[in-house]
Amino acid sequence: AQTVTQSQPEMSVQEAETVTLSCTYDTSESNYYLFWYKQPPSRQMILVIRQEAYKQQNATENRFSVNFQKAAKSFSLKISDSQLGDTAMYFCAFMPPNTGNQFYFGTGTSLTVIP
Amino acid sequence: NAGVTQTPKFQVLKTGQSMTLQCAQDMNHNSMYWYRQDPGMGLRLIYYSASEGTTDKGEVPNGYNVSRLNKREFSLRLESAAPSQTSVYFCASPPGFGPGTRLTVL
């Protein structure tokens, strides 16, 4: 069974500082996709960043980057220069191959950026 | 290119009423999903469709039906709404999500 664990239900960070959100997953697959989604109070699910397991290079999108450790099955999200607009719920998601592209979501981390 | 669109955005129903949530994607994807999200919780899969003509149950399918009308469209129907179905509903065609439907059942 595929599982995704986000062990930090809530986090806070000072504006302009850096924060790391953790995510681990369990799978026997060798190739898959990993995602981080942001859900602000508007409830819209916004794709922040994605990583393909066969790529060793960590994905980056502006202030957002990941630390992908395939052997450890770890996929953490680093947010640099945190901004007030980063306040949101963040979900880690795993997508194995050959399951109709089904997502498996973690329970989320609520991030608050403090001015 | 709108990605994933959903209608309606908001809906209030009385117990026992029925309604259909519409979802469409313009990305030519095969797979589409319906999730529900209850307050303070993550997303739970209701139904999904791996390709046109196929549908499968997810984690919480009871009380719902789906139709994969064609490759673009995937609808979710509540035949007899119950207060326990009050939730926010998301359609997804990975990795994109629709904007969500806030449903309240009185």
JSON list of C-alpha atoms in Angstrom, two decimals:
[
{"chain": "A", "resi": 1, "resn": "ALA", "atom": "CA", "xyz": [0.00, 0.00, 0.00]},
{"chain": "A", "resi": 2, "resn": "GLN", "atom": "CA", "xyz": [1.13, 3.50, -0.77]},
{"chain": "A", "resi": 3, "resn": "THR", "atom": "CA", "xyz": [1.20, 5.91, 2.16]},
{"chain": "A", "resi": 4, "resn": "VAL", "atom": "CA", "xyz": [2.28, 9.52, 2.53]},
{"chain": "A", "resi": 5, "resn": "THR", "atom": "CA", "xyz": [3.18, 10.96, 5.92]},
{"chain": "A", "resi": 6, "resn": "GLN", "atom": "CA", "xyz": [3.47, 14.60, 6.88]},
{"chain": "A", "resi": 7, "resn": "SER", "atom": "CA", "xyz": [4.58, 14.60, 10.49]},
{"chain": "A", "resi": 8, "resn": "GLN", "atom": "CA", "xyz": [4.25, 18.35, 11.12]},
{"chain": "A", "resi": 9, "resn": "PRO", "atom": "CA", "xyz": [0.58, 19.34, 11.46]},
{"chain": "A", "resi": 10, "resn": "GLU", "atom": "CA", "xyz": [1.45, 23.00, 12.06]},
{"chain": "A", "resi": 11, "resn": "MET", "atom": "CA", "xyz": [4.50, 25.18, 11.50]},
{"chain": "A", "resi": 12, "resn": "SER", "atom": "CA", "xyz": [5.31, 28.86, 11.65]},
{"chain": "A", "resi": 13, "resn": "VAL", "atom": "CA", "xyz": [8.12, 30.97, 10.23]},
{"chain": "A", "resi": 14, "resn": "GLN", "atom": "CA", "xyz": [9.13, 34.60, 10.41]},
{"chain": "A", "resi": 15, "resn": "GLU", "atom": "CA", "xyz": [8.71, 36.61, 7.24]},
{"chain": "A", "resi": 16, "resn": "ALA", "atom": "CA", "xyz": [11.87, 36.47, 5.08]},
{"chain": "A", "resi": 17, "resn": "GLU", "atom": "CA", "xyz": [13.15, 33.36, 6.86]},
{"chain": "A", "resi": 18, "resn": "THR", "atom": "CA", "xyz": [13.46, 29.84, 5.47]},
{"chain": "A", "resi": 19, "resn": "VAL", "atom": "CA", "xyz": [11.26, 26.90, 6.46]},
{"chain": "A", "resi": 20, "resn": "THR", "atom": "CA", "xyz": [11.31, 23.21, 5.55]},
{"chain": "A", "resi": 21, "resn": "LEU", "atom": "CA", "xyz": [8.23, 21.01, 5.48]},
{"chain": "A", "resi": 22, "resn": "SER", "atom": "CA", "xyz": [8.80, 17.28, 5.68]},
{"chain": "A", "resi": 23, "resn": "CYS", "atom": "CA", "xyz": [7.16, 14.44, 3.80]},
{"chain": "A", "resi": 24, "resn": "THR", "atom": "CA", "xyz": [7.90, 10.75, 3.71]},
{"chain": "A", "resi": 25, "resn": "TYR", "atom": "CA", "xyz": [6.24, 8.04, 1.65]},
{"chain": "A", "resi": 26, "resn": "ASP", "atom": "CA", "xyz": [6.18, 4.31, 1.41]},
{"chain": "A", "resi": 27, "resn": "THR", "atom": "CA", "xyz": [6.22, 2.46, -1.88]},
{"chain": "A", "resi": 28, "resn": "SER", "atom": "CA", "xyz": [7.79, -0.50, -3.61]},
{"chain": "A", "resi": 29, "resn": "GLU", "atom": "CA", "xyz": [7.70, 1.26, -6.98]},
{"chain": "A", "resi": 30, "resn": "SER", "atom": "CA", "xyz": [10.92, 2.47, -8.56]},
{"chain": "A", "resi": 31, "resn": "ASN", "atom": "CA", "xyz": [9.43, 5.20, -10.69]},
{"chain": "A", "resi": 32, "resn": "TYR", "atom": "CA", "xyz": [6.75, 7.65, -9.58]},
{"chain": "A", "resi": 33, "resn": "TYR", "atom": "CA", "xyz": [5.93, 11.32, -9.22]},
{"chain": "A", "resi": 34, "resn": "LEU", "atom": "CA", "xyz": [5.91, 13.52, -6.13]},
{"chain": "A", "resi": 35, "resn": "PHE", "atom": "CA", "xyz": [4.13, 16.83, -5.70]},
{"chain": "A", "resi": 36, "resn": "TRP", "atom": "CA", "xyz": [3.68, 19.64, -3.23]},
{"chain": "A", "resi": 37, "resn": "TYR", "atom": "CA", "xyz": [0.38, 21.51, -3.31]},
{"chain": "A", "resi": 38, "resn": "LYS", "atom": "CA", "xyz": [-0.49, 24.76, -1.58]},
{"chain": "A", "resi": 39, "resn": "GLN", "atom": "CA", "xyz": [-4.03, 25.37, -0.35]},
{"chain": "A", "resi": 40, "resn": "PRO", "atom": "CA", "xyz": [-4.62, 28.97, 0.81]},
{"chain": "A", "resi": 41, "resn": "PRO", "atom": "CA", "xyz": [-7.79, 30.02, 2.64]},
{"chain": "A", "resi": 42, "resn": "SER", "atom": "CA", "xyz": [-9.55, 30.28, -0.73]},
{"chain": "A", "resi": 43, "resn": "ARG", "atom": "CA", "xyz": [-9.33, 26.43, -0.77]},
{"chain": "A", "resi": 44, "resn": "GLN", "atom": "CA", "xyz": [-7.88, 26.38, -4.30]},
{"chain": "A", "resi": 45, "resn": "MET", "atom": "CA", "xyz": [-5.33, 23.57, -4.75]},
{"chain": "A", "resi": 46, "resn": "ILE", "atom": "CA", "xyz": [-2.25, 25.11, -6.31]},
{"chain": "A", "resi": 47, "resn": "LEU", "atom": "CA", "xyz": [0.61, 23.00, -7.63]},
{"chain": "A", "resi": 48, "resn": "VAL", "atom": "CA", "xyz": [3.83, 24.30, -6.11]},
{"chain": "A", "resi": 49, "resn": "ILE", "atom": "CA", "xyz": [6.43, 21.87, -7.39]},
{"chain": "A", "resi": 50, "resn": "ARG", "atom": "CA", "xyz": [6.77, 18.37, -8.80]},
{"chain": "A", "resi": 51, "resn": "GLN", "atom": "CA", "xyz": [9.56, 15.80, -8.87]},
{"chain": "A", "resi": 52, "resn": "GLU", "atom": "CA", "xyz": [9.98, 12.73, -11.04]},
{"chain": "A", "resi": 53, "resn": "ALA", "atom": "CA", "xyz": [11.63, 9.89, -9.17]},
{"chain": "A", "resi": 54, "resn": "TYR", "atom": "CA", "xyz": [13.99, 8.94, -11.98]},
{"chain": "A", "resi": 55, "resn": "LYS", "atom": "CA", "xyz": [15.51, 12.44, -11.94]},
{"chain": "A", "resi": 56, "resn": "GLN", "atom": "CA", "xyz": [18.25, 12.80, -9.37]},
{"chain": "A", "resi": 57, "resn": "GLN", "atom": "CA", "xyz": [18.33, 16.58, -9.57]},
{"chain": "A", "resi": 58, "resn": "ASN", "atom": "CA", "xyz": [16.11, 18.30, -7.02]},
{"chain": "A", "resi": 59, "resn": "ALA", "atom": "CA", "xyz": [13.32, 20.38, -8.51]},
{"chain": "A", "resi": 60, "resn": "THR", "atom": "CA", "xyz": [13.20, 24.14, -7.89]},
{"chain": "A", "resi": 61, "resn": "GLU", "atom": "CA", "xyz": [10.57, 26.77, -8.64]},
{"chain": "A", "resi": 62, "resn": "ASN", "atom": "CA", "xyz": [11.68, 30.26, -7.65]},
{"chain": "A", "resi": 63, "resn": "ARG", "atom": "CA", "xyz": [11.66, 30.37, -3.82]},
{"chain": "A", "resi": 64, "resn": "PHE", "atom": "CA", "xyz": [10.49, 26.76, -3.55]},
{"chain": "A", "resi": 65, "resn": "SER", "atom": "CA", "xyz": [12.83, 23.79, -3.73]},
{"chain": "A", "resi": 66, "resn": "VAL", "atom": "CA", "xyz": [12.73, 20.17, -2.70]},
{"chain": "A", "resi": 67, "resn": "ASN", "atom": "CA", "xyz": [15.18, 17.80, -1.08]},
{"chain": "A", "resi": 68, "resn": "PHE", "atom": "CA", "xyz": [14.40, 14.44, -2.68]},
{"chain": "A", "resi": 69, "resn": "GLN", "atom": "CA", "xyz": [16.07, 11.49, -1.01]},
{"chain": "A", "resi": 70, "resn": "LYS", "atom": "CA", "xyz": [14.89, 8.43, -2.93]},
{"chain": "A", "resi": 71, "resn": "ALA", "atom": "CA", "xyz": [16.58, 5.80, -0.78]},
{"chain": "A", "resi": 72, "resn": "ALA", "atom": "CA", "xyz": [15.14, 7.36, 2.37]},
{"chain": "A", "resi": 73, "resn": "LYS", "atom": "CA", "xyz": [11.74, 7.92, 0.66]},
{"chain": "A", "resi": 74, "resn": "SER", "atom": "CA", "xyz": [11.80, 11.52, 1.77]},
{"chain": "A", "resi": 75, "resn": "PHE", "atom": "CA", "xyz": [10.54, 14.58, -0.12]},
{"chain": "A", "resi": 76, "resn": "SER", "atom": "CA", "xyz": [10.83, 17.81, 1.87]},
{"chain": "A", "resi": 77, "resn": "LEU", "atom": "CA", "xyz": [9.84, 21.27, 0.68]},
{"chain": "A", "resi": 78, "resn": "LYS", "atom": "CA", "xyz": [12.01, 24.29, 1.41]},
{"chain": "A", "resi": 79, "resn": "ILE", "atom": "CA", "xyz": [10.52, 27.75, 1.19]},
{"chain": "A", "resi": 80, "resn": "SER", "atom": "CA", "xyz": [13.10, 30.53, 1.11]},
{"chain": "A", "resi": 81, "resn": "ASP", "atom": "CA", "xyz": [12.46, 34.20, 1.86]},
{"chain": "A", "resi": 82, "resn": "SER", "atom": "CA", "xyz": [9.01, 33.36, 3.27]},
{"chain": "A", "resi": 83, "resn": "GLN", "atom": "CA", "xyz": [6.25, 35.80, 2.40]},
{"chain": "A", "resi": 84, "resn": "LEU", "atom": "CA", "xyz": [2.90, 36.47, 4.05]},
{"chain": "A", "resi": 85, "resn": "GLY", "atom": "CA", "xyz": [1.20, 35.01, 0.99]},
{"chain": "A", "resi": 86, "resn": "ASP", "atom": "CA", "xyz": [2.86, 31.67, 1.71]},
{"chain": "A", "resi": 87, "resn": "THR", "atom": "CA", "xyz": [0.50, 31.19, 4.65]},
{"chain": "A", "resi": 88, "resn": "ALA", "atom": "CA", "xyz": [-1.51, 28.13, 3.66]},
{"chain": "A", "resi": 89, "resn": "MET", "atom": "CA", "xyz": [-2.00, 24.42, 4.10]},
{"chain": "A", "resi": 90, "resn": "TYR", "atom": "CA", "xyz": [0.61, 22.39, 2.21]},
{"chain": "A", "resi": 91, "resn": "PHE", "atom": "CA", "xyz": [-0.06, 18.86, 0.99]},
{"chain": "A", "resi": 92, "resn": "CYS", "atom": "CA", "xyz": [2.50, 16.36, -0.17]},
{"chain": "A", "resi": 93, "resn": "ALA", "atom": "CA", "xyz": [1.25, 13.93, -2.83]},
{"chain": "A", "resi": 94, "resn": "PHE", "atom": "CA", "xyz": [2.57, 10.74, -4.37]},
{"chain": "A", "resi": 95, "resn": "MET", "atom": "CA", "xyz": [1.56, 9.29, -7.73]},
{"chain": "A", "resi": 96, "resn": "PRO", "atom": "CA", "xyz": [2.70, 5.78, -8.61]},
{"chain": "A", "resi": 97, "resn": "PRO", "atom": "CA", "xyz": [2.63, 4.49, -12.17]},
{"chain": "A", "resi": 98, "resn": "ASN", "atom": "CA", "xyz": [0.01, 2.10, -13.48]},
{"chain": "A", "resi": 99, "resn": "THR", "atom": "CA", "xyz": [-2.77, 3.06, -11.06]},
{"chain": "A", "resi": 100, "resn": "GLY", "atom": "CA", "xyz": [-4.65, 5.41, -13.32]},
{"chain": "A", "resi": 101, "resn": "ASN", "atom": "CA", "xyz": [-2.47, 8.25, -12.07]},
{"chain": "A", "resi": 102, "resn": "GLN", "atom": "CA", "xyz": [-4.09, 8.10, -8.65]},
{"chain": "A", "resi": 103, "resn": "PHE", "atom": "CA", "xyz": [-2.82, 10.59, -6.07]},
{"chain": "A", "resi": 104, "resn": "TYR", "atom": "CA", "xyz": [-2.01, 9.60, -2.50]},
{"chain": "A", "resi": 105, "resn": "PHE", "atom": "CA", "xyz": [-2.06, 12.64, -0.21]},
{"chain": "A", "resi": 106, "resn": "GLY", "atom": "CA", "xyz": [-0.53, 13.37, 3.14]},
{"chain": "A", "resi": 107, "resn": "THR", "atom": "CA", "xyz": [-2.65, 14.95, 5.87]},
{"chain": "A", "resi": 108, "resn": "GLY", "atom": "CA", "xyz": [-1.17, 18.38, 5.33]},
{"chain": "A", "resi": 109, "resn": "THR", "atom": "CA", "xyz": [0.97, 20.92, 7.17]},
{"chain": "A", "resi": 110, "resn": "SER", "atom": "CA", "xyz": [-0.55, 24.26, 8.12]},
{"chain": "A", "resi": 111, "resn": "LEU", "atom": "CA", "xyz": [2.10, 26.95, 7.62]},
{"chain": "A", "resi": 112, "resn": "THR", "atom": "CA", "xyz": [1.78, 30.44, 9.11]},
{"chain": "A", "resi": 113, "resn": "VAL", "atom": "CA", "xyz": [4.16, 33.20, 8.09]},
{"chain": "A", "resi": 114, "resn": "ILE", "atom": "CA", "xyz": [4.53, 35.72, 10.89]},
{"chain": "A", "resi": 115, "resn": "PRO", "atom": "CA", "xyz": [5.13, 39.35, 9.97]},
{"chain": "B", "resi": 1, "resn": "ASN", "atom": "CA", "xyz": [-6.49, 26.68, -21.95]},
{"chain": "B", "resi": 2, "resn": "ALA", "atom": "CA", "xyz": [-8.49, 26.69, -18.69]},
{"chain": "B", "resi": 3, "resn": "GLY", "atom": "CA", "xyz": [-7.09, 23.45, -17.21]},
{"chain": "B", "resi": 4, "resn": "VAL", "atom": "CA", "xyz": [-9.80, 21.98, -14.98]},
{"chain": "B", "resi": 5, "resn": "THR", "atom": "CA", "xyz": [-13.15, 23.71, -14.61]},
{"chain": "B", "resi": 6, "resn": "GLN", "atom": "CA", "xyz": [-15.93, 22.87, -12.16]},
{"chain": "B", "resi": 7, "resn": "THR", "atom": "CA", "xyz": [-19.48, 24.03, -11.72]},
{"chain": "B", "resi": 8, "resn": "PRO", "atom": "CA", "xyz": [-21.14, 25.19, -9.59]},
{"chain": "B", "resi": 9, "resn": "LYS", "atom": "CA", "xyz": [-18.81, 26.96, -7.14]},
{"chain": "B", "resi": 10, "resn": "PHE", "atom": "CA", "xyz": [-21.39, 27.01, -4.37]},
{"chain": "B", "resi": 11, "resn": "GLN", "atom": "CA", "xyz": [-24.55, 25.01, -3.73]},
{"chain": "B", "resi": 12, "resn": "VAL", "atom": "CA", "xyz": [-27.03, 24.65, -0.87]},
{"chain": "B", "resi": 13, "resn": "LEU", "atom": "CA", "xyz": [-29.32, 21.61, -0.88]},
{"chain": "B", "resi": 14, "resn": "LYS", "atom": "CA", "xyz": [-32.00, 20.28, 1.39]},
{"chain": "B", "resi": 15, "resn": "THR", "atom": "CA", "xyz": [-31.76, 16.73, 2.65]},
{"chain": "B", "resi": 16, "resn": "GLY", "atom": "CA", "xyz": [-33.02, 14.34, -0.01]},
{"chain": "B", "resi": 17, "resn": "GLN", "atom": "CA", "xyz": [-32.46, 16.64, -2.97]},
{"chain": "B", "resi": 18, "resn": "SER", "atom": "CA", "xyz": [-30.24, 15.58, -5.84]},
{"chain": "B", "resi": 19, "resn": "MET", "atom": "CA", "xyz": [-27.64, 17.43, -7.85]},
{"chain": "B", "resi": 20, "resn": "THR", "atom": "CA", "xyz": [-24.81, 16.90, -10.32]},
{"chain": "B", "resi": 21, "resn": "LEU", "atom": "CA", "xyz": [-21.39, 18.50, -10.12]},
{"chain": "B", "resi": 22, "resn": "GLN", "atom": "CA", "xyz": [-19.82, 19.06, -13.51]},
{"chain": "B", "resi": 23, "resn": "CYS", "atom": "CA", "xyz": [-16.12, 18.87, -14.29]},
{"chain": "B", "resi": 24, "resn": "ALA", "atom": "CA", "xyz": [-14.23, 19.34, -17.54]},
{"chain": "B", "resi": 25, "resn": "GLN", "atom": "CA", "xyz": [-10.57, 19.37, -18.51]},
{"chain": "B", "resi": 26, "resn": "ASP", "atom": "CA", "xyz": [-8.96, 20.65, -21.68]},
{"chain": "B", "resi": 27, "resn": "MET", "atom": "CA", "xyz": [-5.55, 19.01, -21.23]},
{"chain": "B", "resi": 28, "resn": "ASN", "atom": "CA", "xyz": [-6.41, 15.80, -23.14]},
{"chain": "B", "resi": 29, "resn": "HIS", "atom": "CA", "xyz": [-5.68, 13.75, -20.01]},
{"chain": "B", "resi": 30, "resn": "ASN", "atom": "CA", "xyz": [-6.96, 10.23, -19.57]},
{"chain": "B", "resi": 31, "resn": "SER", "atom": "CA", "xyz": [-7.47, 10.25, -15.80]},
{"chain": "B", "resi": 32, "resn": "MET", "atom": "CA", "xyz": [-9.90, 12.32, -13.77]},
{"chain": "B", "resi": 33, "resn": "TYR", "atom": "CA", "xyz": [-10.80, 12.26, -10.08]},
{"chain": "B", "resi": 34, "resn": "TRP", "atom": "CA", "xyz": [-13.38, 13.46, -7.59]},
{"chain": "B", "resi": 35, "resn": "TYR", "atom": "CA", "xyz": [-12.28, 14.26, -4.03]},
{"chain": "B", "resi": 36, "resn": "ARG", "atom": "CA", "xyz": [-14.02, 15.64, -0.99]},
{"chain": "B", "resi": 37, "resn": "GLN", "atom": "CA", "xyz": [-12.39, 17.71, 1.70]},
{"chain": "B", "resi": 38, "resn": "ASP", "atom": "CA", "xyz": [-14.03, 18.16, 5.08]},
{"chain": "B", "resi": 39, "resn": "PRO", "atom": "CA", "xyz": [-13.06, 21.05, 7.38]},
{"chain": "B", "resi": 40, "resn": "GLY", "atom": "CA", "xyz": [-9.53, 20.74, 8.73]},
{"chain": "B", "resi": 41, "resn": "MET", "atom": "CA", "xyz": [-8.92, 17.51, 6.88]},
{"chain": "B", "resi": 42, "resn": "GLY", "atom": "CA", "xyz": [-7.12, 16.25, 3.83]},
{"chain": "B", "resi": 43, "resn": "LEU", "atom": "CA", "xyz": [-8.58, 15.02, 0.57]},
{"chain": "B", "resi": 44, "resn": "ARG", "atom": "CA", "xyz": [-10.47, 11.76, 0.30]},
{"chain": "B", "resi": 45, "resn": "LEU", "atom": "CA", "xyz": [-11.01, 10.07, -3.03]},
{"chain": "B", "resi": 46, "resn": "ILE", "atom": "CA", "xyz": [-14.65, 9.46, -3.96]},
{"chain": "B", "resi": 47, "resn": "TYR", "atom": "CA", "xyz": [-14.38, 8.05, -7.50]},
{"chain": "B", "resi": 48, "resn": "TYR", "atom": "CA", "xyz": [-11.91, 8.14, -10.30]},
{"chain": "B", "resi": 49, "resn": "SER", "atom": "CA", "xyz": [-11.77, 7.42, -14.01]},
{"chain": "B", "resi": 50, "resn": "ALA", "atom": "CA", "xyz": [-8.51, 6.13, -15.45]},
{"chain": "B", "resi": 51, "resn": "SER", "atom": "CA", "xyz": [-9.75, 6.56, -19.00]},
{"chain": "B", "resi": 52, "resn": "GLU", "atom": "CA", "xyz": [-12.85, 7.32, -21.02]},
{"chain": "B", "resi": 53, "resn": "GLY", "atom": "CA", "xyz": [-15.48, 4.66, -20.39]},
{"chain": "B", "resi": 54, "resn": "THR", "atom": "CA", "xyz": [-14.08, 3.43, -17.07]},
{"chain": "B", "resi": 55, "resn": "THR", "atom": "CA", "xyz": [-14.82, 4.45, -13.50]},
{"chain": "B", "resi": 56, "resn": "ASP", "atom": "CA", "xyz": [-13.71, 3.03, -10.16]},
{"chain": "B", "resi": 57, "resn": "LYS", "atom": "CA", "xyz": [-14.61, 3.55, -6.52]},
{"chain": "B", "resi": 58, "resn": "GLY", "atom": "CA", "xyz": [-12.26, 5.37, -4.24]},
{"chain": "B", "resi": 59, "resn": "GLU", "atom": "CA", "xyz": [-12.14, 5.58, -0.46]},
{"chain": "B", "resi": 60, "resn": "VAL", "atom": "CA", "xyz": [-15.61, 7.10, 0.16]},
{"chain": "B", "resi": 61, "resn": "PRO", "atom": "CA", "xyz": [-17.97, 6.25, -2.74]},
{"chain": "B", "resi": 62, "resn": "ASN", "atom": "CA", "xyz": [-21.21, 5.67, -0.80]},
{"chain": "B", "resi": 63, "resn": "GLY", "atom": "CA", "xyz": [-23.95, 8.11, -1.71]},
{"chain": "B", "resi": 64, "resn": "TYR", "atom": "CA", "xyz": [-22.33, 9.15, -5.00]},
{"chain": "B", "resi": 65, "resn": "ASN", "atom": "CA", "xyz": [-22.39, 8.14, -8.64]},
{"chain": "B", "resi": 66, "resn": "VAL", "atom": "CA", "xyz": [-20.18, 9.28, -11.49]},
{"chain": "B", "resi": 67, "resn": "SER", "atom": "CA", "xyz": [-20.27, 9.44, -15.27]},
{"chain": "B", "resi": 68, "resn": "ARG", "atom": "CA", "xyz": [-17.32, 9.78, -17.59]},
{"chain": "B", "resi": 69, "resn": "LEU", "atom": "CA", "xyz": [-19.27, 11.33, -20.41]},
{"chain": "B", "resi": 70, "resn": "ASN", "atom": "CA", "xyz": [-16.29, 11.64, -22.75]},
{"chain": "B", "resi": 71, "resn": "LYS", "atom": "CA", "xyz": [-12.57, 12.27, -22.39]},
{"chain": "B", "resi": 72, "resn": "ARG", "atom": "CA", "xyz": [-13.14, 15.87, -21.28]},
{"chain": "B", "resi": 73, "resn": "GLU", "atom": "CA", "xyz": [-15.99, 15.51, -18.81]},
{"chain": "B", "resi": 74, "resn": "PHE", "atom": "CA", "xyz": [-16.44, 13.67, -15.52]},
{"chain": "B", "resi": 75, "resn": "SER", "atom": "CA", "xyz": [-19.56, 14.38, -13.46]},
{"chain": "B", "resi": 76, "resn": "LEU", "atom": "CA", "xyz": [-20.42, 13.54, -9.86]},
{"chain": "B", "resi": 77, "resn": "ARG", "atom": "CA", "xyz": [-24.02, 12.98, -8.81]},
{"chain": "B", "resi": 78, "resn": "LEU", "atom": "CA", "xyz": [-25.60, 13.01, -5.38]},
{"chain": "B", "resi": 79, "resn": "GLU", "atom": "CA", "xyz": [-28.91, 11.16, -5.72]},
{"chain": "B", "resi": 80, "resn": "SER", "atom": "CA", "xyz": [-30.28, 11.92, -2.25]},
{"chain": "B", "resi": 81, "resn": "ALA", "atom": "CA", "xyz": [-28.16, 14.46, -0.41]},
{"chain": "B", "resi": 82, "resn": "ALA", "atom": "CA", "xyz": [-27.46, 14.03, 3.30]},
{"chain": "B", "resi": 83, "resn": "PRO", "atom": "CA", "xyz": [-25.96, 16.49, 5.82]},
{"chain": "B", "resi": 84, "resn": "SER", "atom": "CA", "xyz": [-22.89, 14.23, 6.02]},
{"chain": "B", "resi": 85, "resn": "GLN", "atom": "CA", "xyz": [-22.16, 15.18, 2.41]},
{"chain": "B", "resi": 86, "resn": "THR", "atom": "CA", "xyz": [-21.59, 18.80, 3.35]},
{"chain": "B", "resi": 87, "resn": "SER", "atom": "CA", "xyz": [-18.04, 19.34, 2.13]},
{"chain": "B", "resi": 88, "resn": "VAL", "atom": "CA", "xyz": [-15.84, 20.96, -0.47]},
{"chain": "B", "resi": 89, "resn": "TYR", "atom": "CA", "xyz": [-15.60, 18.87, -3.63]},
{"chain": "B", "resi": 90, "resn": "PHE", "atom": "CA", "xyz": [-12.63, 18.95, -5.97]},
{"chain": "B", "resi": 91, "resn": "CYS", "atom": "CA", "xyz": [-12.30, 17.55, -9.44]},
{"chain": "B", "resi": 92, "resn": "ALA", "atom": "CA", "xyz": [-8.75, 16.77, -10.54]},
{"chain": "B", "resi": 93, "resn": "SER", "atom": "CA", "xyz": [-6.99, 15.76, -13.71]},
{"chain": "B", "resi": 94, "resn": "PRO", "atom": "CA", "xyz": [-3.46, 15.36, -12.43]},
{"chain": "B", "resi": 95, "resn": "PRO", "atom": "CA", "xyz": [-1.64, 17.44, -11.69]},
{"chain": "B", "resi": 96, "resn": "GLY", "atom": "CA", "xyz": [-4.34, 20.09, -12.10]},
{"chain": "B", "resi": 97, "resn": "PHE", "atom": "CA", "xyz": [-7.30, 20.71, -9.79]},
{"chain": "B", "resi": 98, "resn": "GLY", "atom": "CA", "xyz": [-10.57, 22.49, -10.32]},
{"chain": "B", "resi": 99, "resn": "PRO", "atom": "CA", "xyz": [-11.47, 25.45, -8.09]},
{"chain": "B", "resi": 100, "resn": "GLY", "atom": "CA", "xyz": [-13.75, 23.39, -5.85]},
{"chain": "B", "resi": 101, "resn": "THR", "atom": "CA", "xyz": [-17.47, 23.31, -5.07]},
{"chain": "B", "resi": 102, "resn": "ARG", "atom": "CA", "xyz": [-18.65, 24.25, -1.60]},
{"chain": "B", "resi": 103, "resn": "LEU", "atom": "CA", "xyz": [-21.72, 22.14, -0.91]},
{"chain": "B", "resi": 104, "resn": "THR", "atom": "CA", "xyz": [-23.95, 22.56, 2.12]},
{"chain": "B", "resi": 105, "resn": "VAL", "atom": "CA", "xyz": [-26.73, 20.09, 2.82]},
{"chain": "B", "resi": 106, "resn": "LEU", "atom": "CA", "xyz": [-29.32, 21.31, 5.32]}
]
